[in-house]
Every structure is written in C-alpha cells, then in structure tokens.
XYZ file of C-alpha atoms in Angstrom:
458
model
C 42.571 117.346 -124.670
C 39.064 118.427 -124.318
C 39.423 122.303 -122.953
C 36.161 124.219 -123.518
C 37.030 127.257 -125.985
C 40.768 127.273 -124.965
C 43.682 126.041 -126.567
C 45.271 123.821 -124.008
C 45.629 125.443 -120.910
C 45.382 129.308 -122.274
C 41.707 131.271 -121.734
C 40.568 132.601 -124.749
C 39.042 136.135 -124.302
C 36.504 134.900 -126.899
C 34.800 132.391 -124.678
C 34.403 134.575 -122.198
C 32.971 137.911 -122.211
C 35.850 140.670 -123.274
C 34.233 143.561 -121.916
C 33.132 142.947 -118.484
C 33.964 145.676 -115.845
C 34.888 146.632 -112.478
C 31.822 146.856 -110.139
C 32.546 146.439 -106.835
C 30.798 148.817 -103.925
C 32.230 149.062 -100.094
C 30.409 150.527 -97.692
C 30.954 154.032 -96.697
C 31.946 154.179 -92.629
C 31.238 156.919 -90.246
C 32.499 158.097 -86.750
C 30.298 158.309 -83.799
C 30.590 161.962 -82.254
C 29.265 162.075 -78.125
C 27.922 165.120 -77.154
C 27.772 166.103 -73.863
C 26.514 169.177 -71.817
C 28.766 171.870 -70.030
C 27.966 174.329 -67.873
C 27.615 177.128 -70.650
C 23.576 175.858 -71.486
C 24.014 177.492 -75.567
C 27.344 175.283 -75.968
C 27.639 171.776 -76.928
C 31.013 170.261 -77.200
C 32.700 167.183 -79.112
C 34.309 165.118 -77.630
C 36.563 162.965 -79.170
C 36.416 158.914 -79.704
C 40.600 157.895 -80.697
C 40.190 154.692 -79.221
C 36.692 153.487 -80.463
C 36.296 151.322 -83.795
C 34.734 153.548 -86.875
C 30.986 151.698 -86.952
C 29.928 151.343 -90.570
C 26.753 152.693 -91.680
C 23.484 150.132 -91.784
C 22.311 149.551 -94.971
C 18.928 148.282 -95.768
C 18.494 145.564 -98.469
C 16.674 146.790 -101.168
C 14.410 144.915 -103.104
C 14.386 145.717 -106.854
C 11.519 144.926 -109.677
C 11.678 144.330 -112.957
C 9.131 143.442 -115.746
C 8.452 143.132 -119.003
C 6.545 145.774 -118.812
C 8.346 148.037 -116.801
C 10.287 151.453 -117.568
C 13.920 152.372 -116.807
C 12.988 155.717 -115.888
C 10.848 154.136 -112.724
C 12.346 153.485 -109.096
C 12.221 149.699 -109.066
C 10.862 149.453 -106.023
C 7.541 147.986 -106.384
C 5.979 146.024 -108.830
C 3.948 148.674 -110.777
C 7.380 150.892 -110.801
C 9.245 147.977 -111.994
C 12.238 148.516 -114.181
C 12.312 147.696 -117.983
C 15.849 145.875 -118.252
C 17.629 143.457 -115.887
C 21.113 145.590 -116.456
C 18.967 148.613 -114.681
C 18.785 146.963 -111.596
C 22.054 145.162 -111.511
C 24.005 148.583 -111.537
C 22.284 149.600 -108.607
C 22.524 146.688 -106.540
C 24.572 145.940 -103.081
C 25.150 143.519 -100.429
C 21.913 142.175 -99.339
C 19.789 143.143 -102.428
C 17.571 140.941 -104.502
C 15.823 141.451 -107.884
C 13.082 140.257 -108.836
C 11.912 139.119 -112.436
C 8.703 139.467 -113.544
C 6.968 137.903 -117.015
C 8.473 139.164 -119.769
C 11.247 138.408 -122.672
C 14.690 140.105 -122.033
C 17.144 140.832 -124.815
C 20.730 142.152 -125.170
C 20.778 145.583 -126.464
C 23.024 145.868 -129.797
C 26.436 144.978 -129.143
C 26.290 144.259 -125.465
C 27.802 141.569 -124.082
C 25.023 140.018 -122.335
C 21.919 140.767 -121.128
C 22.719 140.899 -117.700
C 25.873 141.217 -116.769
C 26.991 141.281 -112.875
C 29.822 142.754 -111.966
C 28.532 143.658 -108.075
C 29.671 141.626 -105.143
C 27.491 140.536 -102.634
C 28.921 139.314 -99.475
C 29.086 136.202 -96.816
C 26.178 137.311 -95.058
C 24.344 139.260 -97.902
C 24.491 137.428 -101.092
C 22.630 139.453 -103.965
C 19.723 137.465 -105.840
C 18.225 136.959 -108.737
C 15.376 135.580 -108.720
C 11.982 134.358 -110.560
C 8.762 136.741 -109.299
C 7.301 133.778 -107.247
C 4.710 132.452 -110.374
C 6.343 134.281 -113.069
C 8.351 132.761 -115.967
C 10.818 135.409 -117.349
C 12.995 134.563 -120.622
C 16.165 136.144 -121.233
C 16.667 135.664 -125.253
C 20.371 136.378 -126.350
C 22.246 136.976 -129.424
C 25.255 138.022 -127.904
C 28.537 136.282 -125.570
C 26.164 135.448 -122.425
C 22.232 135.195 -121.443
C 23.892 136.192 -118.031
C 27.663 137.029 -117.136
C 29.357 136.636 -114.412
C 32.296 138.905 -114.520
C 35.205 140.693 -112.585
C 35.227 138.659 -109.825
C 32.149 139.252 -108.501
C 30.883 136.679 -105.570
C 28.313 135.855 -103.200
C 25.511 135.730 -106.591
C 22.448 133.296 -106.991
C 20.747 133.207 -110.217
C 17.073 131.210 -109.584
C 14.224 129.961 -111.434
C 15.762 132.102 -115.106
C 14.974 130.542 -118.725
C 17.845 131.862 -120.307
C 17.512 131.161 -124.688
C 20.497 131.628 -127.022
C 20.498 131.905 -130.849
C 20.338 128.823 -132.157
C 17.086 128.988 -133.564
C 18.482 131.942 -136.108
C 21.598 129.899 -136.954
C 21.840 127.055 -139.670
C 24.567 124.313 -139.580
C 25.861 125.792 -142.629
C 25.921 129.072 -141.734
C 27.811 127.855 -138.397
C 30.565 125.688 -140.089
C 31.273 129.081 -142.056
C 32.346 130.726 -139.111
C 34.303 127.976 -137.871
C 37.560 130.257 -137.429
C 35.961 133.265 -136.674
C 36.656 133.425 -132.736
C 34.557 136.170 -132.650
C 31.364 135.425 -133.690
C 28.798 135.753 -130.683
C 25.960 134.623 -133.131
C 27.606 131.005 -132.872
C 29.792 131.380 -130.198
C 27.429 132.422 -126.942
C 26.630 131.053 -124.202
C 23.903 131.097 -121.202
C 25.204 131.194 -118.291
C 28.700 132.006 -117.897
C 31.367 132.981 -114.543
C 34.419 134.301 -116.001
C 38.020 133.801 -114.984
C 41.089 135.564 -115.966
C 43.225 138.353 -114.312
C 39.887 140.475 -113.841
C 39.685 138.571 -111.164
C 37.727 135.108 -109.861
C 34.696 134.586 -108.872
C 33.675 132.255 -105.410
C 30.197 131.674 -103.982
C 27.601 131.751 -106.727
C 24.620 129.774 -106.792
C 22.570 128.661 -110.042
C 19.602 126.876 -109.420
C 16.300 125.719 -111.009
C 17.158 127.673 -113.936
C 15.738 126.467 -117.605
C 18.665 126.833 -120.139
C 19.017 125.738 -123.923
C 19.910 126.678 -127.538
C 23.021 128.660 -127.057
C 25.555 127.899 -129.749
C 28.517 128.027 -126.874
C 27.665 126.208 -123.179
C 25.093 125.812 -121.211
C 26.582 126.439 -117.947
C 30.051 127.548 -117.840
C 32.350 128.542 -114.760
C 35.944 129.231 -115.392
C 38.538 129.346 -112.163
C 35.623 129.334 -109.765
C 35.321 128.406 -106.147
C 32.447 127.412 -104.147
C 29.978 127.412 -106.839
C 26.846 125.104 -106.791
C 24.590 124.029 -110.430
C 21.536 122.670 -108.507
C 18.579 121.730 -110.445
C 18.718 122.904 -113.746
C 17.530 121.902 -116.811
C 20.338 122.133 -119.815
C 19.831 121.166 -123.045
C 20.216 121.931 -126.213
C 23.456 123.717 -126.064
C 27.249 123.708 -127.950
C 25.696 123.091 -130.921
C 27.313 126.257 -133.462
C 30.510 127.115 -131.135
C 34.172 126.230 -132.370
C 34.818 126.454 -128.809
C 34.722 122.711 -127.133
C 31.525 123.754 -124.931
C 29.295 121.144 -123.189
C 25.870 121.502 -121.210
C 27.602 122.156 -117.769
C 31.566 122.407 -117.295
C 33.734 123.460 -114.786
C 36.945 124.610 -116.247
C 40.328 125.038 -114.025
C 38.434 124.772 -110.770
C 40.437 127.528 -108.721
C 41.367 127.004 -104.833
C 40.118 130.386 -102.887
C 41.289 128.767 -99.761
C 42.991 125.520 -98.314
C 39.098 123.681 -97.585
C 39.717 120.252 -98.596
C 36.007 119.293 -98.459
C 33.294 119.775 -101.333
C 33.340 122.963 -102.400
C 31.451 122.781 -105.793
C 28.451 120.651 -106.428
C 26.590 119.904 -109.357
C 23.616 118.222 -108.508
C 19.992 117.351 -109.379
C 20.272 118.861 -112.911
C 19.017 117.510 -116.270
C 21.259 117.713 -119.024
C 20.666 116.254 -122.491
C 20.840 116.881 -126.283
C 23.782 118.753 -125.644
C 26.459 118.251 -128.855
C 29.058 119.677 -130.905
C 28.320 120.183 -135.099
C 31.388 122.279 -135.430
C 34.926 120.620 -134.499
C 36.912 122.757 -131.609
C 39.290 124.664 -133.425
C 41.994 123.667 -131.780
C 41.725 120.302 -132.652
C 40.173 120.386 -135.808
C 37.004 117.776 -135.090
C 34.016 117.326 -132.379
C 35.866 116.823 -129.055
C 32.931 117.478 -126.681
C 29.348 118.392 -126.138
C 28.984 116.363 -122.886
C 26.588 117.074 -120.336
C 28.753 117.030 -117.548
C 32.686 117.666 -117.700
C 35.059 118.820 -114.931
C 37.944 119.926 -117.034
C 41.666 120.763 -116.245
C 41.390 121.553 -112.720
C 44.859 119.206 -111.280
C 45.218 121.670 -109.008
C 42.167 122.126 -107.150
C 42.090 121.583 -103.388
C 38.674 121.198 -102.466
C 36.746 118.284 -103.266
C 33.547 118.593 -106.201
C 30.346 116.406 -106.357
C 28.918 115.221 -109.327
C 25.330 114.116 -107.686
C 21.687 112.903 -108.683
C 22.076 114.304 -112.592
C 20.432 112.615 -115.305
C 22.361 112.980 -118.449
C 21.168 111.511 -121.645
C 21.498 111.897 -125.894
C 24.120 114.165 -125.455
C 26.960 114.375 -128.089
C 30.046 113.875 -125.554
C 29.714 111.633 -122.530
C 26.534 112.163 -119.688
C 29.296 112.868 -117.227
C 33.007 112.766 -117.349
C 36.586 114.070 -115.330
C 39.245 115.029 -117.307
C 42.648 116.086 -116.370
C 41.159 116.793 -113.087
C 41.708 115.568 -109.313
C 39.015 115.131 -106.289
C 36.056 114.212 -108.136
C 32.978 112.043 -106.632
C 30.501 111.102 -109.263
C 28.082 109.391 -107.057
C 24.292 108.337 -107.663
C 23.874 109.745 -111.567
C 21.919 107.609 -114.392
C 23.659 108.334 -118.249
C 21.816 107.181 -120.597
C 22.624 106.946 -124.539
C 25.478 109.212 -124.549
C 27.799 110.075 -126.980
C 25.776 110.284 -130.162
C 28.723 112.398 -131.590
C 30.295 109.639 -134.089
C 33.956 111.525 -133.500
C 33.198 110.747 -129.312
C 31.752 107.392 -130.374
C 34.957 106.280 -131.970
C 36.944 107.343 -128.926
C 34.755 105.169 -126.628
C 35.442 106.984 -123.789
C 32.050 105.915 -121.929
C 28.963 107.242 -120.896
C 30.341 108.074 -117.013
C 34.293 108.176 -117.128
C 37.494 109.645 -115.883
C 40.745 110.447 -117.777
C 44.287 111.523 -117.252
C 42.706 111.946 -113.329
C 43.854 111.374 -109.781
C 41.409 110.745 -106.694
C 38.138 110.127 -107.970
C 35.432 108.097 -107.047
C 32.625 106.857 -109.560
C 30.093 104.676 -107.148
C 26.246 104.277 -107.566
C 25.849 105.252 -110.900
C 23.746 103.852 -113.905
C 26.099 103.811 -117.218
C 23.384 102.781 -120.233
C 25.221 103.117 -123.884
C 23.791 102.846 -127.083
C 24.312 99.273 -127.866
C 28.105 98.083 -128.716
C 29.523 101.248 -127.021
C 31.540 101.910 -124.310
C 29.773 102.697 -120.546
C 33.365 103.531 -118.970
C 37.056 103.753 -118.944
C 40.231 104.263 -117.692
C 42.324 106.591 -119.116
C 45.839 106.955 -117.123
C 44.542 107.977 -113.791
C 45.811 107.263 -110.442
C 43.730 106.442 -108.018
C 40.067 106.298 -109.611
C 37.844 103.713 -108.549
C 34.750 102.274 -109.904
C 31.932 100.635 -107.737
C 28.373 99.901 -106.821
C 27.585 101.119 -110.901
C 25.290 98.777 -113.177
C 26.112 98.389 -116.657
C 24.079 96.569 -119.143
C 25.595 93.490 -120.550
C 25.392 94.354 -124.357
C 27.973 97.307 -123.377
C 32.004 97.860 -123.781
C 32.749 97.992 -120.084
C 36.586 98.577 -119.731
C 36.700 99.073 -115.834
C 34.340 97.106 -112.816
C 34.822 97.606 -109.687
C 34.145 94.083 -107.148
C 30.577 95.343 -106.607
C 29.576 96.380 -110.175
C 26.586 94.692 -111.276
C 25.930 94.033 -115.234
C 22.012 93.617 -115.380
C 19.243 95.697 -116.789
C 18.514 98.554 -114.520
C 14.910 97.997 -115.603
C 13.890 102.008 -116.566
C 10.266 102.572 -116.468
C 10.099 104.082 -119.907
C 13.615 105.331 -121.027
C 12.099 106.338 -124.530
C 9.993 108.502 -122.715
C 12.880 110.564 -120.322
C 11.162 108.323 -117.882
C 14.631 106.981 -115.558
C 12.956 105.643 -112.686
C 13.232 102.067 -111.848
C 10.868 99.243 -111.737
C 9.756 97.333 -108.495
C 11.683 94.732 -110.206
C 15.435 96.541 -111.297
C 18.467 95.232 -109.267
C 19.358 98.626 -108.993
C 17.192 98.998 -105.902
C 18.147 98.515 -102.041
C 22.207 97.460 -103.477
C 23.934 101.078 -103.383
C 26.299 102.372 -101.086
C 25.304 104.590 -98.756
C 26.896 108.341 -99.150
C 26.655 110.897 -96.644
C 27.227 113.157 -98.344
C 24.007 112.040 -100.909
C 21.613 111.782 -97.975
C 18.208 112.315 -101.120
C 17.926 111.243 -104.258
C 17.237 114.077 -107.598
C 13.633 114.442 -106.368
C 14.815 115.127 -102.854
C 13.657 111.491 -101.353
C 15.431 110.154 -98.505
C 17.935 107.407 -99.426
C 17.574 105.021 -96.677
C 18.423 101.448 -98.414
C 20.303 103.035 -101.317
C 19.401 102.325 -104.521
C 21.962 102.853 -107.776
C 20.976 106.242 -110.043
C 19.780 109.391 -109.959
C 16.396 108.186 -108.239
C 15.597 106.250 -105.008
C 12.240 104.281 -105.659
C 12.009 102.757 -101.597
C-alpha cells in the first residue's frame, strides 16, 4: 500500500513538521457609543445601544516586503524597508494581507522547521498571499522538514510564483541509504511544500500556483487531510529521491471532507511533474513503492470530487499519475510519458495513468506512453472505474480499454526533447470527449473539438 511517509493509515509526525504552532488572529470588536446633546451645554451623555450588533473594527490589508536584501529590524512596508526573512512577515500577517518576495535566496535558520512556516489564517473574503515581486525570482533553499509549511490548520493561503530548493544537492545515495531508519533525518527526509494534517488541526482553501519546486529528498508537493486545495501550474521535479518516506512529486494524502460539497473541491492541474523517484525503499515496506508524479492516496472517504487535469508527467520513478485506495477521482486530458523508471514499480506494472483498490473514477482523454514492453494501465480491484477516449501505443501492456480507446501513435512533436505537443498528423486530435469541466487545455487554449492530452493543437 503506497502511503507517503506513513505506515498504513497512521501519520507519522516525521513527515510532517513536529513543531508547528498555533497562530490564529480574530479581530478585536468594538461598541458604537451615540452621543447626544442635553440641555446642560458642558454635559454629554451615553446613551446606551442593548439591542444593536457589536460592529467589528475595519482593518486595512497590509502589504508586506521582503528581500534579500532587507533587514528584520525595518517596517516591511515598502520596498527599500523590506524585511530580511520570510518568517518576519508571516508572524505579522492577517486577513487580507499579502507579502511580497523580492530577489534573493532564503534559508532555514538552524534547527527550524522550515523556512517559512504559516500558521495565520486568512479568511473567505481575505485570503493572505504569498507572492513573487512581479519580475523577481526568489529561492527558498532548505535543509530542514519544509521549504514552506503549512501548519495548524491554517486556511485561506496562496503560495505564487516561489522556487522552493531542498538538499539534495548536499546528499549522496550512500549517505541517504545510511539513514534509511532514521525517521528523523530532515537532511534526507524534507520536503518543499507541505500542508499538514493531524489533530493540530486541517487545513482548507490554499492555493499553490506557478511555483518552481525540485531536489527535496521528501515530496514535492504534499497536502495531508486537506480540503479545497488547488496545485495549478507548477513545475515539480526532482523530488523523493533520499526520503524513507514513500513521497512522490505531488500527492494528496487522506483527502479530508470540510463540508458535504459533492463537486470538485481539489484540482491539480496544468503542472509539470517529472524525474521524480524513490532510491531509498519506504520503510514500511522495505523497497521503492513510489516516486510518482501524481498520486491521490487513501482518501475512501472523501466527499467532494478531485480533478486530475492538463499535467504532463514524464521519467518519473512511480507512475505519471495514479488513484490509490481512493474514491471520486477524474483524471481527464493528461499526457504520461515513460513512467515508472523505478525497476521495483516496473515489475509491478501498474501503468503509466492507473487506478487501484478505487471506487468512482473516471480516466478519459488521456495519453498513456510506456517505455516499451511496459504496462500504460490497470485495474486493480476497483468498482466503478472506467477507462475511455485514452490512446495507448501498440508496443504497450494495456490491461484495461475502454470502447473508445484508440491504440496508435499519438505522434509527439519531439518527446526526447519534453516537447508533448502533437503533430498535424496524430489521431489524438479533434477525437476527445468534451469535459466541462476542462473547458482549456495546459497552455490555457480553448478546447473546442477536443483533442486527447495535456495540449489542444486546433
């Protein structure tokens, strides 16, 4: 069972980051006082509101600064009083705030758990943001548990246009498979991006989007019992490479059901997610389990609905994109290509775009291209998964088709090259199903005649 740094279905405090605290602010209220003149012209008198609502105080959203250049002892307010360290701002923010990042390389201070850790609510109609300096390129290199935490419960977060680097540039494969029982090891074991779960409480409405994120020995991307929670163009790769925790690029593990919304709730869409792969085996099971690029793991009891949309997954050690032990799962319009270059996955043959031990999940539109001789799907005691509208090529295991599958080239322009798109010529284009719900394609064309993968070339 393929449970990213957990043995079955218990959450390991390792994975996640141990130390994360309570941050939550609410607004202070006031009472409105009337005053109103009496006869006496040097007396003003109260008088008193008992059936009025208390109105709560107006804040302002603030708008904090922070550069590479900057210096904790400034007010953050402006760009040349810009704060030194992301953690700086992040204590001071509330609803409505924003930071923004200017050039410069952030690092974890000895010992702390990440870099930035959030522990500060936003709320519906004032999410706080983190955000790229429109033009600027800021790096947050880590050593430790997390690039960026998530922690506490805290909700209503976007994280935008972030590199976020781990540690496994100072890390050799032999050094790593030394550690491979020591849970905790944040040198191997970190990852970039991470919402926590656990009886701290759960986290619902957080954005991550156009972030760059790679070479973190844990996951790429990792929310634990999350709601409403959207991975939107990133770039992931490079990741789960030193972790005894089964980590992939992006997973979603024990989706968690804020409310009774039956609809999509948490998309994953538009990101790139490759080279992603396991060199240490998960310690629970004792070999290479993982490393996908996409997994949505142990979530049975979700209500909402997740889409899996317009990713391109390829090289990665696991599958591109896979459901497991999960329920209401659409994997629609995504191009896999020469997955599971893990030779423990291989053997498996699980596929390159797959669900197992599922319920209620569709897999329609998709390109599934394995390394020759292996397998491009399966079907692994679900109920209710169907297969359609994909395109397989014909020197692949195919387990599973559904009456509109099509086994034929799909005609890349230059898959050696990370090029995916198709040729005037691929029978991929103009034969998709049309998806409402998948109105563009993963460079944000309109899908009009749909074609099958991650791009729409008419």
């Amino acid at each position: 069972m393929m449970i990213h740094g957990f043995g079955f279905l218990s959450l390991s405090a390792s994975l996640v980051l141990p130390w994360a605290l309570t941050g939550l602010v609410q607004g202070q209220r006031i009472t409105e006082s009337l005053f109103k003149d009496v006869p006496q012209p040097s007396t003003v008198q109260e008088i008193p509101l008992p059936n009025r609502k208390l109105i709560s105080r107006i804040s302002t959203a603030t708008t904090y600064y922070v550069s590479g250049n900057g210096n904790d002892r400034n007010s953050g307010l402006s760009t040349s009083s810009a704060f030194r360290t992301l953690q700086r701002a992040a204590n001071l923010t509330n609803p409505g705030d924003t930071v923004l990042i200017m050039n410069g390389q952030y690092k974890n201070a000895p010992k702390d758990g990440a870099v930035l850790g959030i522990k500060r609510s936003g709320t519906a109609n004032a999410w706080i943001k983190y955000k790229a300096y429109p033009g600027h390129f800021p790096k947050i290199q880590h050593n430790t548990w997390s690039g960026i935490s998530i922690s506490n419960g805290a909700s209503y977060i976007e994280i935008n246009g972030l590199e976020v680097i781990g540690n496994n540039a100072n890390i050799t494969l032999s050094y790593a498979l030394s550690q491979k029982y020591n849970r905790s090891n944040p040198l191997t074991n970190g990852s970039c991006i991470s919402i926590a779960g656990g009886n701290k409480g759960r986290s619902h409405h957080i954005n991550i989007l156009n972030n760059k994120v790679h070479d973190c020995g844990g996951a790429g991307i990792s929310a634990i019992q999350t709601d409403y929670v959207k991975v939107d163009n990133n770039t992931v790769f490079n990741n789960s490479w030193y972790t005894l925790y089964g980590c992939s690029g992006i997973s979603m593990l024990n989706n968690w059901s804020s409310d009774n919304n039956q609809g999509y709730k948490i998309f994953v869409t538009n990101n790139r997610s490759y080279n992603n792969r396991m060199y240490v085996p998960w310690i629970e099971a004792g070999k290479i389990t993982d490393g996908n690029g996409i997994i949505v793991d142990v979530s049975k009891g979700y209500r909402g609905r997740v889409l899996i949309a317009n990713n391109l997954t390829y090289k990665n050690g696991g599958s591109g994109i896979h459901s497991h032990d999960s329920q209401n799962v659409d994997i629609i319009n995504n191009t896999a290509y020469f997955n599971q270059q893990s030779p423990d996955v291989k053997k498996k043959g699980k596929g390159e775009i797959y669900a197992g031990y599922s319920s209620n999940v569709k897999i329609f539109n998709n390109i599934m291209y394995p390394s020759p001789g292996n397998a491009a799907n399966s079907n692994m005691k679900n109920v209710n998964v169907n297969y359609n509208y994909n395109v397989y090529p014909n020197n692949s295991t195919i387990k599973i088709t559904g009456s509109n599958d099509m086994i034929a080239d799909p005609q890349f322009v230059n898959a050696s090259a990370r090029d995916f798109r198709l040729k005037s010529t691929s029978p991929a284009i103009n034969s998709g199903l049309k998806w409402k719900d998948v109105p563009e394609d993963i460079q944000g064309k309109l899908r009009v005649s749909p074609d099958r993968g991650a791009y729409e070339m008419r």
